Amino acid sequence: MPTDDDIISRAKDGDADAWRELYRAHAGRLVVWLGTRTTSDGAVSAEDLAAEAWLTAARKIPGFCGTSSDFAGWLFGIARNLEANLRRRSERRRTDPSEDVGQRAGIEGPEPWLVGRDWVRRTLASLPPRERDVVGCIDVVGLDVATTARALGISAVAVRVAHHRGLRRLRRVAEPDQASATAASSGSR
């Protein structure tokens, strides 16, 4: 069993500087990763889930044993569980809007960078859940295989297999898009 490093020991003692270090190291990646996961509750943002994960981690840190690197997998695992609970709760209380509020209010289309981000979300959403989660952890937020395995509660081998399969599926999805973009650019000359 790994022993606590200095940052974790200080965080367990309530040291605000240690928590700031952990937050700086993991907060941005956690929000980005949660943003790649599809939730059915539009009222809860990735930032909301990340905040809840941090609160849960602060409450449960006395039971954590490991290094600050191990903390990432533990924190992402907490966030994954919170997101799964939210998804189950949302499915039980499912409501669908009757019409698009943006169209009703006369709002123009989204900014171009939002379209690209939406394409990434839609493309990742086309993957099976395990592959989506693994690709999101490794390629979107930059976690390593061991941390991804801990965050998702699966083995490192399962992470490698899901990553390979997910990237292969994404290449198939991207190839038709690249072919149509090439045809459009050559036709406009």
Coordinates of N, CA, C and O in Angstrom, one line a residue:
M1 N 0.9 -1.2 0.0 CA 0.0 0.0 0.0 C 0.9 1.2 0.0 O 1.8 1.3 0.8
P2 N 0.7 2.2 -0.9 CA 1.5 3.4 -0.9 C 1.3 4.2 0.3 O 0.2 4.3 0.9
T3 N 2.4 4.9 0.7 CA 2.3 5.8 1.9 C 2.0 7.2 1.4 O 2.2 7.5 0.2
D4 N 1.5 8.0 2.3 CA 1.1 9.4 2.0 C 2.4 10.2 1.7 O 3.4 10.0 2.4
D5 N 2.4 11.0 0.7 CA 3.5 11.9 0.5 C 3.2 13.2 1.3 O 2.2 13.3 2.0
D6 N 4.1 14.2 1.2 CA 4.0 15.4 2.0 C 2.7 16.2 1.8 O 2.1 16.6 2.7
I7 N 2.4 16.3 0.5 CA 1.2 17.1 0.2 C -0.1 16.5 0.8 O -0.9 17.1 1.3
I8 N -0.2 15.2 0.6 CA -1.4 14.5 1.1 C -1.4 14.5 2.6 O -2.5 14.8 3.2
S9 N -0.3 14.3 3.3 CA -0.2 14.4 4.8 C -0.7 15.8 5.2 O -1.5 15.9 6.2
R10 N -0.2 16.8 4.5 CA -0.6 18.2 4.9 C -2.1 18.4 4.6 O -2.8 19.1 5.4
A11 N -2.6 17.9 3.5 CA -4.0 18.1 3.2 C -4.9 17.4 4.2 O -5.9 17.9 4.6
K12 N -4.4 16.2 4.7 CA -5.2 15.5 5.8 C -5.2 16.3 7.0 O -6.2 16.2 7.8
D13 N -4.2 17.1 7.3 CA -4.1 18.0 8.5 C -4.9 19.3 8.3 O -4.9 20.1 9.2
G14 N -5.4 19.5 7.1 CA -6.2 20.7 6.8 C -5.4 21.9 6.4 O -5.9 23.0 6.4
D15 N -4.2 21.6 5.9 CA -3.3 22.7 5.4 C -3.9 23.3 4.1 O -4.0 22.6 3.1
A16 N -4.3 24.5 4.1 CA -4.9 25.2 2.9 C -3.9 25.2 1.7 O -4.3 25.1 0.6
D17 N -2.6 25.4 2.0 CA -1.6 25.4 0.9 C -1.6 24.1 0.2 O -1.4 24.0 -1.0
A18 N -1.6 23.0 0.9 CA -1.6 21.7 0.3 C -2.9 21.5 -0.6 O -2.8 20.9 -1.7
W19 N -4.0 21.9 -0.1 CA -5.2 21.8 -0.9 C -5.1 22.7 -2.1 O -5.6 22.3 -3.2
R20 N -4.5 23.8 -2.0 CA -4.4 24.7 -3.2 C -3.5 24.0 -4.2 O -3.7 24.0 -5.4
E21 N -2.4 23.3 -3.8 CA -1.5 22.6 -4.7 C -2.3 21.5 -5.4 O -2.2 21.3 -6.6
L22 N -3.1 20.7 -4.6 CA -3.8 19.6 -5.2 C -4.9 20.2 -6.2 O -5.1 19.7 -7.3
Y23 N -5.5 21.3 -5.8 CA -6.5 21.9 -6.7 C -5.9 22.4 -8.0 O -6.4 22.2 -9.1
R24 N -4.7 23.1 -7.9 CA -4.1 23.6 -9.1 C -3.6 22.4 -10.0 O -3.7 22.5 -11.3
A25 N -3.2 21.3 -9.4 CA -2.8 20.2 -10.2 C -3.9 19.4 -10.9 O -3.7 18.9 -12.0
H26 N -5.1 19.4 -10.4 CA -6.2 18.6 -10.9 C -7.5 19.2 -11.3 O -8.3 18.6 -12.0
A27 N -7.8 20.4 -10.8 CA -9.1 21.0 -11.0 C -9.4 21.2 -12.5 O -10.5 20.9 -12.9
G28 N -8.5 21.8 -13.3 CA -8.8 22.1 -14.7 C -9.1 20.8 -15.4 O -10.0 20.7 -16.2
R29 N -8.2 19.8 -15.2 CA -8.4 18.5 -15.9 C -9.7 17.9 -15.5 O -10.4 17.3 -16.4
L30 N -10.1 18.0 -14.3 CA -11.4 17.4 -13.8 C -12.6 18.0 -14.5 O -13.4 17.3 -15.0
V31 N -12.6 19.3 -14.6 CA -13.7 20.0 -15.2 C -13.8 19.6 -16.7 O -14.8 19.4 -17.3
V32 N -12.6 19.6 -17.4 CA -12.6 19.3 -18.8 C -13.1 17.8 -19.0 O -13.9 17.6 -19.9
W33 N -12.6 16.9 -18.2 CA -13.1 15.5 -18.3 C -14.5 15.4 -18.1 O -15.2 14.7 -18.8
L34 N -15.0 16.0 -17.0 CA -16.5 16.0 -16.8 C -17.3 16.6 -17.9 O -18.4 16.1 -18.2
G35 N -16.7 17.6 -18.6 CA -17.4 18.2 -19.7 C -17.5 17.2 -20.9 O -18.4 17.4 -21.8
T36 N -16.6 16.2 -21.0 CA -16.7 15.3 -22.1 C -17.7 14.2 -21.9 O -18.1 13.5 -22.8
R37 N -18.2 14.1 -20.6 CA -19.2 13.0 -20.3 C -20.6 13.6 -20.5 O -20.8 14.8 -20.2
T38 N -21.4 12.8 -21.1 CA -22.8 13.3 -21.4 C -23.7 13.1 -20.2 O -23.7 12.0 -19.6
T39 N -24.3 14.2 -19.7 CA -25.3 14.1 -18.6 C -26.6 14.4 -19.2 O -26.8 15.3 -20.1
S40 N -27.7 13.8 -18.6 CA -29.0 14.1 -19.1 C -29.6 15.3 -18.4 O -30.7 15.8 -18.7
D41 N -28.9 15.8 -17.4 CA -29.5 17.0 -16.6 C -28.7 18.2 -17.0 O -27.6 18.5 -16.6
G42 N -29.3 19.0 -17.8 CA -28.7 20.3 -18.3 C -28.5 21.3 -17.3 O -27.8 22.3 -17.4
A43 N -29.2 21.1 -16.1 CA -29.1 22.1 -15.0 C -27.8 22.0 -14.2 O -27.4 22.8 -13.5
V44 N -27.1 20.8 -14.4 CA -25.9 20.6 -13.6 C -24.7 20.6 -14.6 O -24.6 19.8 -15.5
S45 N -23.8 21.5 -14.4 CA -22.7 21.7 -15.2 C -21.5 20.9 -14.8 O -21.5 20.3 -13.6
A46 N -20.5 20.8 -15.6 CA -19.2 20.1 -15.2 C -18.6 20.7 -14.0 O -18.1 20.1 -13.1
E47 N -18.7 22.1 -14.0 CA -18.1 22.8 -12.8 C -18.9 22.4 -11.5 O -18.2 22.3 -10.5
D48 N -20.2 22.2 -11.6 CA -21.0 21.9 -10.4 C -20.5 20.5 -9.9 O -20.3 20.3 -8.7
L49 N -20.4 19.5 -10.9 CA -20.0 18.2 -10.5 C -18.6 18.2 -9.9 O -18.3 17.5 -8.9
A50 N -17.7 19.0 -10.5 CA -16.3 19.1 -10.0 C -16.3 19.6 -8.6 O -15.6 19.1 -7.7
A51 N -17.1 20.7 -8.4 CA -17.1 21.3 -7.0 C -17.6 20.2 -6.0 O -17.1 20.1 -4.9
E52 N -18.6 19.5 -6.4 CA -19.1 18.4 -5.5 C -18.1 17.4 -5.2 O -17.9 16.9 -4.1
A53 N -17.3 17.0 -6.3 CA -16.2 16.0 -6.1 C -15.2 16.5 -5.1 O -14.7 15.8 -4.3
W54 N -14.8 17.8 -5.2 CA -13.8 18.4 -4.3 C -14.4 18.4 -2.9 O -13.6 18.1 -1.9
L55 N -15.6 18.7 -2.7 CA -16.2 18.7 -1.3 C -16.2 17.3 -0.8 O -15.9 17.1 0.4
T56 N -16.5 16.3 -1.6 CA -16.5 14.9 -1.2 C -15.1 14.5 -0.8 O -14.9 13.8 0.2
A57 N -14.1 14.9 -1.7 CA -12.7 14.5 -1.4 C -12.3 15.2 -0.1 O -11.6 14.5 0.7
A58 N -12.7 16.4 0.2 CA -12.3 17.1 1.4 C -12.8 16.3 2.6 O -12.2 16.2 3.7
R59 N -14.1 15.8 2.5 CA -14.7 15.1 3.6 C -14.1 13.7 3.8 O -14.0 13.2 4.9
K60 N -13.6 13.1 2.7 CA -13.2 11.7 2.8 C -11.6 11.6 2.8 O -11.1 10.5 2.8
I61 N -10.9 12.7 2.8 CA -9.4 12.6 2.7 C -8.8 11.8 3.9 O -7.8 11.2 3.6
P62 N -9.4 11.8 5.1 CA -8.8 11.0 6.1 C -8.6 9.5 5.8 O -7.7 8.9 6.2
G63 N -9.5 9.0 4.9 CA -9.5 7.6 4.6 C -8.6 7.3 3.4 O -8.4 6.2 3.0
F64 N -8.1 8.4 2.7 CA -7.3 8.2 1.5 C -5.9 7.9 1.9 O -5.3 8.5 2.8
C65 N -5.2 7.0 1.2 CA -3.8 6.7 1.5 C -3.1 6.6 0.1 O -3.5 5.8 -0.7
G66 N -2.1 7.4 -0.1 CA -1.4 7.4 -1.3 C -0.7 8.7 -1.5 O -0.6 9.6 -0.7
T67 N -0.2 8.9 -2.7 CA 0.6 10.1 -3.1 C -0.3 11.1 -3.8 O -1.5 10.8 -4.1
S68 N 0.2 12.3 -4.0 CA -0.6 13.3 -4.7 C -0.9 12.8 -6.2 O -1.9 13.3 -6.7
S69 N -0.1 12.0 -6.7 CA -0.4 11.4 -8.1 C -1.6 10.5 -8.0 O -2.4 10.4 -8.8
D70 N -1.6 9.7 -6.9 CA -2.7 8.7 -6.7 C -4.0 9.5 -6.4 O -5.1 9.0 -6.7
F71 N -3.9 10.7 -5.9 CA -5.0 11.5 -5.6 C -5.9 11.8 -6.8 O -7.1 11.8 -6.7
A72 N -5.2 12.0 -8.0 CA -6.0 12.3 -9.2 C -6.9 11.1 -9.5 O -8.1 11.4 -9.8
G73 N -6.5 9.9 -9.5 CA -7.4 8.8 -9.8 C -8.5 8.7 -8.8 O -9.6 8.4 -9.1
W74 N -8.2 8.9 -7.5 CA -9.2 8.9 -6.5 C -10.2 10.0 -6.7 O -11.4 9.7 -6.6
L75 N -9.8 11.2 -7.0 CA -10.7 12.3 -7.2 C -11.6 12.1 -8.4 O -12.8 12.3 -8.4
F76 N -11.0 11.6 -9.5 CA -11.7 11.4 -10.7 C -12.7 10.2 -10.5 O -13.8 10.2 -11.0
G77 N -12.4 9.2 -9.7 CA -13.3 8.2 -9.3 C -14.5 8.7 -8.5 O -15.6 8.3 -8.8
I78 N -14.2 9.6 -7.6 CA -15.3 10.3 -6.9 C -16.2 11.0 -7.9 O -17.5 10.9 -7.8
A79 N -15.6 11.8 -8.8 CA -16.4 12.5 -9.8 C -17.3 11.6 -10.7 O -18.4 11.9 -11.0
R80 N -16.7 10.5 -11.1 CA -17.4 9.5 -11.9 C -18.6 9.0 -11.2 O -19.7 8.8 -11.7
N81 N -18.4 8.6 -9.9 CA -19.5 8.1 -9.1 C -20.6 9.2 -8.9 O -21.8 8.9 -9.0
L82 N -20.2 10.4 -8.7 CA -21.2 11.5 -8.5 C -22.0 11.7 -9.8 O -23.2 11.9 -9.8
E83 N -21.3 11.6 -11.0 CA -21.9 11.8 -12.3 C -22.9 10.6 -12.6 O -24.0 10.8 -13.1
A84 N -22.5 9.4 -12.2 CA -23.4 8.3 -12.4 C -24.6 8.4 -11.5 O -25.7 8.1 -12.0
N85 N -24.5 8.9 -10.3 CA -25.6 9.1 -9.4 C -26.6 10.1 -10.0 O -27.8 10.0 -10.0
L86 N -26.0 11.2 -10.6 CA -26.8 12.3 -11.2 C -27.5 11.7 -12.4 O -28.7 12.0 -12.6
R87 N -26.8 10.9 -13.2 CA -27.5 10.4 -14.4 C -28.6 9.5 -14.0 O -29.7 9.6 -14.6
R88 N -28.4 8.6 -13.0 CA -29.6 7.8 -12.6 C -30.7 8.6 -12.1 O -31.9 8.4 -12.4
R89 N -30.4 9.6 -11.3 CA -31.5 10.5 -10.7 C -32.2 11.3 -11.8 O -33.4 11.4 -11.8
S90 N -31.4 11.7 -12.8 CA -32.0 12.5 -13.9 C -32.9 11.6 -14.8 O -34.0 12.0 -15.3
E91 N -32.5 10.3 -15.0 CA -33.3 9.4 -15.8 C -34.7 9.1 -15.1 O -35.7 8.9 -15.7
R92 N -34.6 9.1 -13.7 CA -35.9 8.8 -13.0 C -36.8 10.0 -13.1 O -38.0 9.9 -13.1
R93 N -36.3 11.2 -13.2 CA -37.0 12.5 -13.2 C -37.1 13.1 -14.6 O -37.2 14.3 -14.7
R94 N -36.9 12.3 -15.6 CA -36.7 12.8 -17.0 C -37.9 13.8 -17.4 O -39.0 13.5 -17.3
T95 N -37.5 14.9 -17.9 CA -38.4 15.9 -18.5 C -37.8 16.4 -19.8 O -36.5 16.5 -19.9
D96 N -38.5 16.6 -20.8 CA -38.0 17.1 -22.1 C -38.7 18.5 -22.4 O -39.9 18.6 -22.2
P97 N -37.8 19.4 -22.9 CA -38.4 20.7 -23.2 C -39.4 20.6 -24.4 O -39.2 19.8 -25.3
S98 N -40.4 21.5 -24.4 CA -41.5 21.4 -25.4 C -41.0 22.1 -26.7 O -41.5 21.8 -27.7
E99 N -40.2 23.1 -26.5 CA -39.6 23.8 -27.7 C -38.3 24.4 -27.4 O -38.0 24.7 -26.2
D100 N -37.5 24.7 -28.4 CA -36.2 25.3 -28.1 C -36.3 26.7 -27.7 O -36.8 27.6 -28.4
V101 N -35.8 27.0 -26.5 CA -35.9 28.4 -25.9 C -35.2 29.4 -26.7 O -35.6 30.5 -26.9
G102 N -34.0 29.0 -27.2 CA -33.2 29.9 -28.0 C -33.9 30.3 -29.3 O -33.8 31.5 -29.6
Q103 N -34.5 29.4 -30.0 CA -35.3 29.8 -31.2 C -36.4 30.7 -30.8 O -36.7 31.7 -31.5
R104 N -37.1 30.4 -29.7 CA -38.3 31.2 -29.3 C -37.9 32.6 -29.0 O -38.6 33.6 -29.2
A105 N -36.7 32.8 -28.4 CA -36.2 34.1 -28.0 C -35.5 34.8 -29.2 O -35.1 36.0 -29.0
G106 N -35.4 34.2 -30.3 CA -34.7 34.9 -31.5 C -33.2 35.0 -31.4 O -32.6 35.8 -32.0
I107 N -32.6 34.0 -30.6 CA -31.1 34.1 -30.4 C -30.5 33.5 -31.7 O -30.9 32.4 -32.2
E108 N -29.4 34.1 -32.2 CA -28.7 33.6 -33.3 C -27.9 32.3 -32.9 O -27.8 32.0 -31.8
G109 N -27.3 31.7 -33.9 CA -26.5 30.5 -33.7 C -25.3 30.7 -32.8 O -24.9 31.8 -32.4
P110 N -24.7 29.6 -32.3 CA -23.6 29.7 -31.4 C -22.3 30.3 -32.0 O -22.2 30.3 -33.3
E111 N -21.4 30.7 -31.2 CA -20.1 31.1 -31.6 C -19.4 30.0 -32.3 O -19.6 28.8 -31.9
P112 N -18.5 30.2 -33.2 CA -17.8 29.1 -33.9 C -17.0 28.2 -33.0 O -17.0 27.0 -33.2
W113 N -16.4 28.7 -32.0 CA -15.6 27.8 -31.1 C -16.6 26.8 -30.3 O -16.2 25.7 -30.0
L114 N -17.8 27.3 -30.1 CA -18.8 26.4 -29.4 C -19.2 25.2 -30.4 O -19.4 24.1 -29.9
V115 N -19.2 25.5 -31.7 CA -19.6 24.5 -32.6 C -18.5 23.4 -32.6 O -18.8 22.2 -32.6
G116 N -17.2 23.8 -32.6 CA -16.1 22.8 -32.5 C -16.2 22.0 -31.2 O -16.0 20.8 -31.2
R117 N -16.4 22.7 -30.1 CA -16.5 22.0 -28.8 C -17.7 21.0 -28.9 O -17.6 19.9 -28.4
D118 N -18.8 21.4 -29.4 CA -20.0 20.6 -29.5 C -19.7 19.4 -30.4 O -20.2 18.3 -30.1
W119 N -18.9 19.5 -31.5 CA -18.5 18.4 -32.4 C -17.7 17.4 -31.6 O -18.0 16.2 -31.7
V120 N -16.8 17.9 -30.7 CA -16.0 17.0 -29.9 C -16.9 16.2 -29.0 O -16.8 15.0 -28.8
R121 N -17.8 16.9 -28.3 CA -18.8 16.2 -27.4 C -19.6 15.2 -28.1 O -19.8 14.1 -27.6
R122 N -20.2 15.6 -29.3 CA -21.0 14.6 -30.1 C -20.2 13.4 -30.5 O -20.7 12.3 -30.5
T123 N -19.0 13.7 -31.0 CA -18.1 12.6 -31.4 C -17.8 11.7 -30.3 O -17.9 10.4 -30.4
L124 N -17.4 12.2 -29.1 CA -17.1 11.4 -28.0 C -18.3 10.6 -27.5 O -18.3 9.5 -27.1
A125 N -19.5 11.3 -27.6 CA -20.7 10.7 -27.2 C -21.1 9.5 -28.1 O -21.9 8.6 -27.7
S126 N -20.6 9.4 -29.3 CA -20.9 8.3 -30.2 C -20.1 7.0 -29.8 O -20.5 6.0 -30.3
L127 N -19.2 7.2 -28.9 CA -18.4 6.0 -28.5 C -19.2 5.3 -27.4 O -20.0 5.9 -26.6
P128 N -18.9 4.0 -27.2 CA -19.5 3.3 -26.0 C -19.0 3.9 -24.8 O -17.9 4.5 -24.8
P129 N -19.7 3.9 -23.7 CA -19.3 4.6 -22.5 C -17.9 4.4 -22.0 O -17.2 5.3 -21.6
R130 N -17.5 3.1 -21.9 CA -16.1 2.9 -21.4 C -15.1 3.5 -22.3 O -14.1 4.1 -21.8
E131 N -15.2 3.4 -23.6 CA -14.2 3.9 -24.5 C -14.3 5.5 -24.5 O -13.2 6.1 -24.5
R132 N -15.5 6.0 -24.3 CA -15.6 7.5 -24.2 C -14.8 8.0 -23.0 O -14.1 9.0 -23.0
D133 N -15.1 7.3 -21.9 CA -14.4 7.7 -20.6 C -12.9 7.6 -20.7 O -12.2 8.5 -20.2
V134 N -12.4 6.5 -21.3 CA -11.0 6.3 -21.4 C -10.3 7.3 -22.3 O -9.3 8.0 -21.9
V135 N -10.9 7.5 -23.5 CA -10.4 8.5 -24.4 C -10.4 9.9 -23.7 O -9.5 10.7 -23.8
G136 N -11.5 10.2 -23.0 CA -11.6 11.5 -22.3 C -10.5 11.7 -21.3 O -9.9 12.8 -21.2
C137 N -10.3 10.7 -20.5 CA -9.2 10.7 -19.5 C -7.8 10.9 -20.1 O -7.1 11.8 -19.7
I138 N -7.5 10.1 -21.1 CA -6.2 10.0 -21.6 C -5.9 11.2 -22.6 O -4.9 11.9 -22.5
D139 N -6.8 11.3 -23.6 CA -6.5 12.3 -24.7 C -7.1 13.7 -24.4 O -6.5 14.6 -25.0
V140 N -8.1 13.8 -23.6 CA -8.7 15.1 -23.4 C -8.0 15.8 -22.2 O -7.6 16.9 -22.3
V141 N -7.9 15.1 -21.1 CA -7.3 15.7 -19.9 C -5.9 15.3 -19.6 O -5.3 15.8 -18.7
G142 N -5.4 14.3 -20.3 CA -4.0 13.9 -20.1 C -3.6 13.1 -18.9 O -2.5 13.1 -18.5
L143 N -4.5 12.3 -18.4 CA -4.2 11.3 -17.4 C -3.4 10.2 -18.0 O -3.5 9.8 -19.1
D144 N -2.6 9.5 -17.1 CA -1.9 8.3 -17.6 C -2.8 7.1 -17.4 O -3.9 7.2 -16.9
V145 N -2.3 6.0 -17.9 CA -3.1 4.8 -17.9 C -3.4 4.3 -16.5 O -4.6 4.0 -16.2
A146 N -2.4 4.4 -15.6 CA -2.7 3.9 -14.2 C -3.7 4.8 -13.5 O -4.6 4.3 -12.8
T147 N -3.6 6.1 -13.7 CA -4.6 7.1 -13.0 C -5.9 6.9 -13.7 O -7.0 6.9 -13.0
T148 N -6.0 6.7 -15.0 CA -7.3 6.5 -15.6 C -7.9 5.2 -15.1 O -9.1 5.2 -14.8
A149 N -7.1 4.1 -14.9 CA -7.7 2.9 -14.4 C -8.3 3.1 -13.0 O -9.4 2.6 -12.7
R150 N -7.5 3.8 -12.2 CA -8.1 4.0 -10.8 C -9.3 4.9 -10.9 O -10.3 4.7 -10.2
A151 N -9.3 5.9 -11.7 CA -10.5 6.8 -11.8 C -11.7 6.1 -12.3 O -12.8 6.4 -11.8
L152 N -11.5 5.2 -13.2 CA -12.7 4.5 -13.8 C -13.0 3.2 -13.1 O -14.0 2.5 -13.4
G153 N -12.1 2.7 -12.2 CA -12.4 1.5 -11.5 C -12.2 0.3 -12.4 O -12.9 -0.7 -12.2
I154 N -11.3 0.3 -13.3 CA -11.0 -0.8 -14.2 C -9.5 -1.1 -14.2 O -8.7 -0.3 -13.7
S155 N -9.1 -2.2 -14.8 CA -7.7 -2.5 -14.9 C -7.0 -1.7 -15.9 O -7.6 -1.2 -16.9
A156 N -5.6 -1.6 -15.8 CA -4.8 -0.9 -16.8 C -4.9 -1.6 -18.2 O -4.9 -0.9 -19.2
V157 N -5.1 -2.9 -18.2 CA -5.2 -3.6 -19.5 C -6.5 -3.2 -20.1 O -6.6 -2.9 -21.3
A158 N -7.6 -3.1 -19.3 CA -8.9 -2.7 -19.9 C -8.8 -1.2 -20.4 O -9.5 -0.9 -21.4
V159 N -8.0 -0.4 -19.7 CA -7.9 1.0 -20.2 C -7.2 1.0 -21.5 O -7.6 1.7 -22.5
R160 N -6.1 0.2 -21.7 CA -5.4 0.2 -23.0 C -6.3 -0.3 -24.1 O -6.3 0.2 -25.2
V161 N -7.0 -1.4 -23.8 CA -7.9 -2.0 -24.9 C -9.0 -1.0 -25.2 O -9.2 -0.7 -26.4
A162 N -9.6 -0.3 -24.3 CA -10.7 0.6 -24.5 C -10.1 1.8 -25.3 O -10.8 2.4 -26.2
H163 N -8.9 2.3 -24.9 CA -8.3 3.4 -25.6 C -8.1 3.1 -27.1 O -8.4 3.9 -27.9
H164 N -7.5 1.9 -27.3 CA -7.2 1.5 -28.7 C -8.5 1.4 -29.5 O -8.6 2.0 -30.6
R165 N -9.5 0.8 -28.9 CA -10.8 0.7 -29.6 C -11.5 2.0 -29.9 O -12.0 2.3 -30.9
G166 N -11.4 2.9 -28.8 CA -12.0 4.2 -29.0 C -11.4 5.0 -30.0 O -12.1 5.7 -30.9
L167 N -10.1 5.0 -30.1 CA -9.3 5.8 -31.1 C -9.6 5.2 -32.5 O -9.8 6.0 -33.5
R168 N -9.7 3.9 -32.6 CA -10.0 3.3 -33.9 C -11.4 3.7 -34.4 O -11.6 4.1 -35.5
R169 N -12.4 3.7 -33.5 CA -13.7 4.2 -33.8 C -13.7 5.7 -34.2 O -14.4 6.1 -35.2
L170 N -13.0 6.5 -33.5 CA -12.9 7.9 -33.8 C -12.3 8.2 -35.1 O -12.7 9.1 -35.9
R171 N -11.3 7.4 -35.5 CA -10.7 7.5 -36.8 C -11.7 7.3 -37.9 O -11.8 8.0 -38.9
R172 N -12.6 6.3 -37.7 CA -13.6 6.0 -38.7 C -14.6 7.1 -38.8 O -15.1 7.4 -39.9
V173 N -14.9 7.7 -37.7 CA -15.9 8.8 -37.7 C -15.3 10.1 -38.4 O -15.9 10.8 -39.1
A174 N -14.0 10.3 -38.1 CA -13.3 11.5 -38.6 C -13.0 11.4 -40.1 O -12.9 12.4 -40.8
E175 N -12.7 10.1 -40.6 CA -12.4 10.0 -42.0 C -13.4 10.5 -43.0 O -13.1 11.2 -43.9
P176 N -14.7 10.2 -42.8 CA -15.7 10.8 -43.7 C -15.8 12.3 -43.6 O -15.9 13.0 -44.6
D177 N -15.6 12.9 -42.4 CA -15.6 14.3 -42.2 C -14.4 14.9 -43.0 O -14.5 16.0 -43.6
Q178 N -13.2 14.3 -42.9 CA -12.0 14.8 -43.6 C -12.2 14.7 -45.1 O -11.8 15.6 -45.9
A179 N -12.8 13.6 -45.6 CA -13.0 13.4 -47.0 C -14.0 14.5 -47.6 O -13.7 15.1 -48.6
S180 N -15.1 14.8 -46.8 CA -16.0 15.8 -47.3 C -15.4 17.2 -47.2 O -15.6 18.1 -48.1
A181 N -14.5 17.5 -46.2 CA -13.8 18.8 -46.1 C -12.9 18.9 -47.3 O -12.7 20.0 -47.9
T182 N -12.1 17.9 -47.6 CA -11.2 17.9 -48.8 C -12.0 18.2 -50.1 O -11.5 19.0 -50.9
A183 N -13.1 17.5 -50.2 CA -13.9 17.7 -51.5 C -14.4 19.1 -51.6 O -14.4 19.7 -52.6
A184 N -14.8 19.6 -50.4 CA -15.4 21.0 -50.4 C -14.3 22.0 -50.7 O -14.6 23.0 -51.5
S185 N -13.1 21.8 -50.2 CA -12.0 22.8 -50.5 C -11.5 22.7 -51.9 O -11.2 23.7 -52.5
S186 N -11.5 21.5 -52.5 CA -11.0 21.4 -53.9 C -12.1 21.9 -54.8 O -11.8 22.4 -55.9
G187 N -13.4 21.8 -54.4 CA -14.5 22.3 -55.3 C -14.6 23.8 -55.3 O -15.1 24.4 -56.2
S188 N -14.1 24.5 -54.2 CA -14.2 25.9 -54.1 C -13.1 26.7 -54.9 O -13.1 27.9 -54.9
R189 N -12.1 26.0 -55.4 CA -11.0 26.6 -56.1 C -11.3 27.0 -57.5 O -12.0 26.6 -58.3

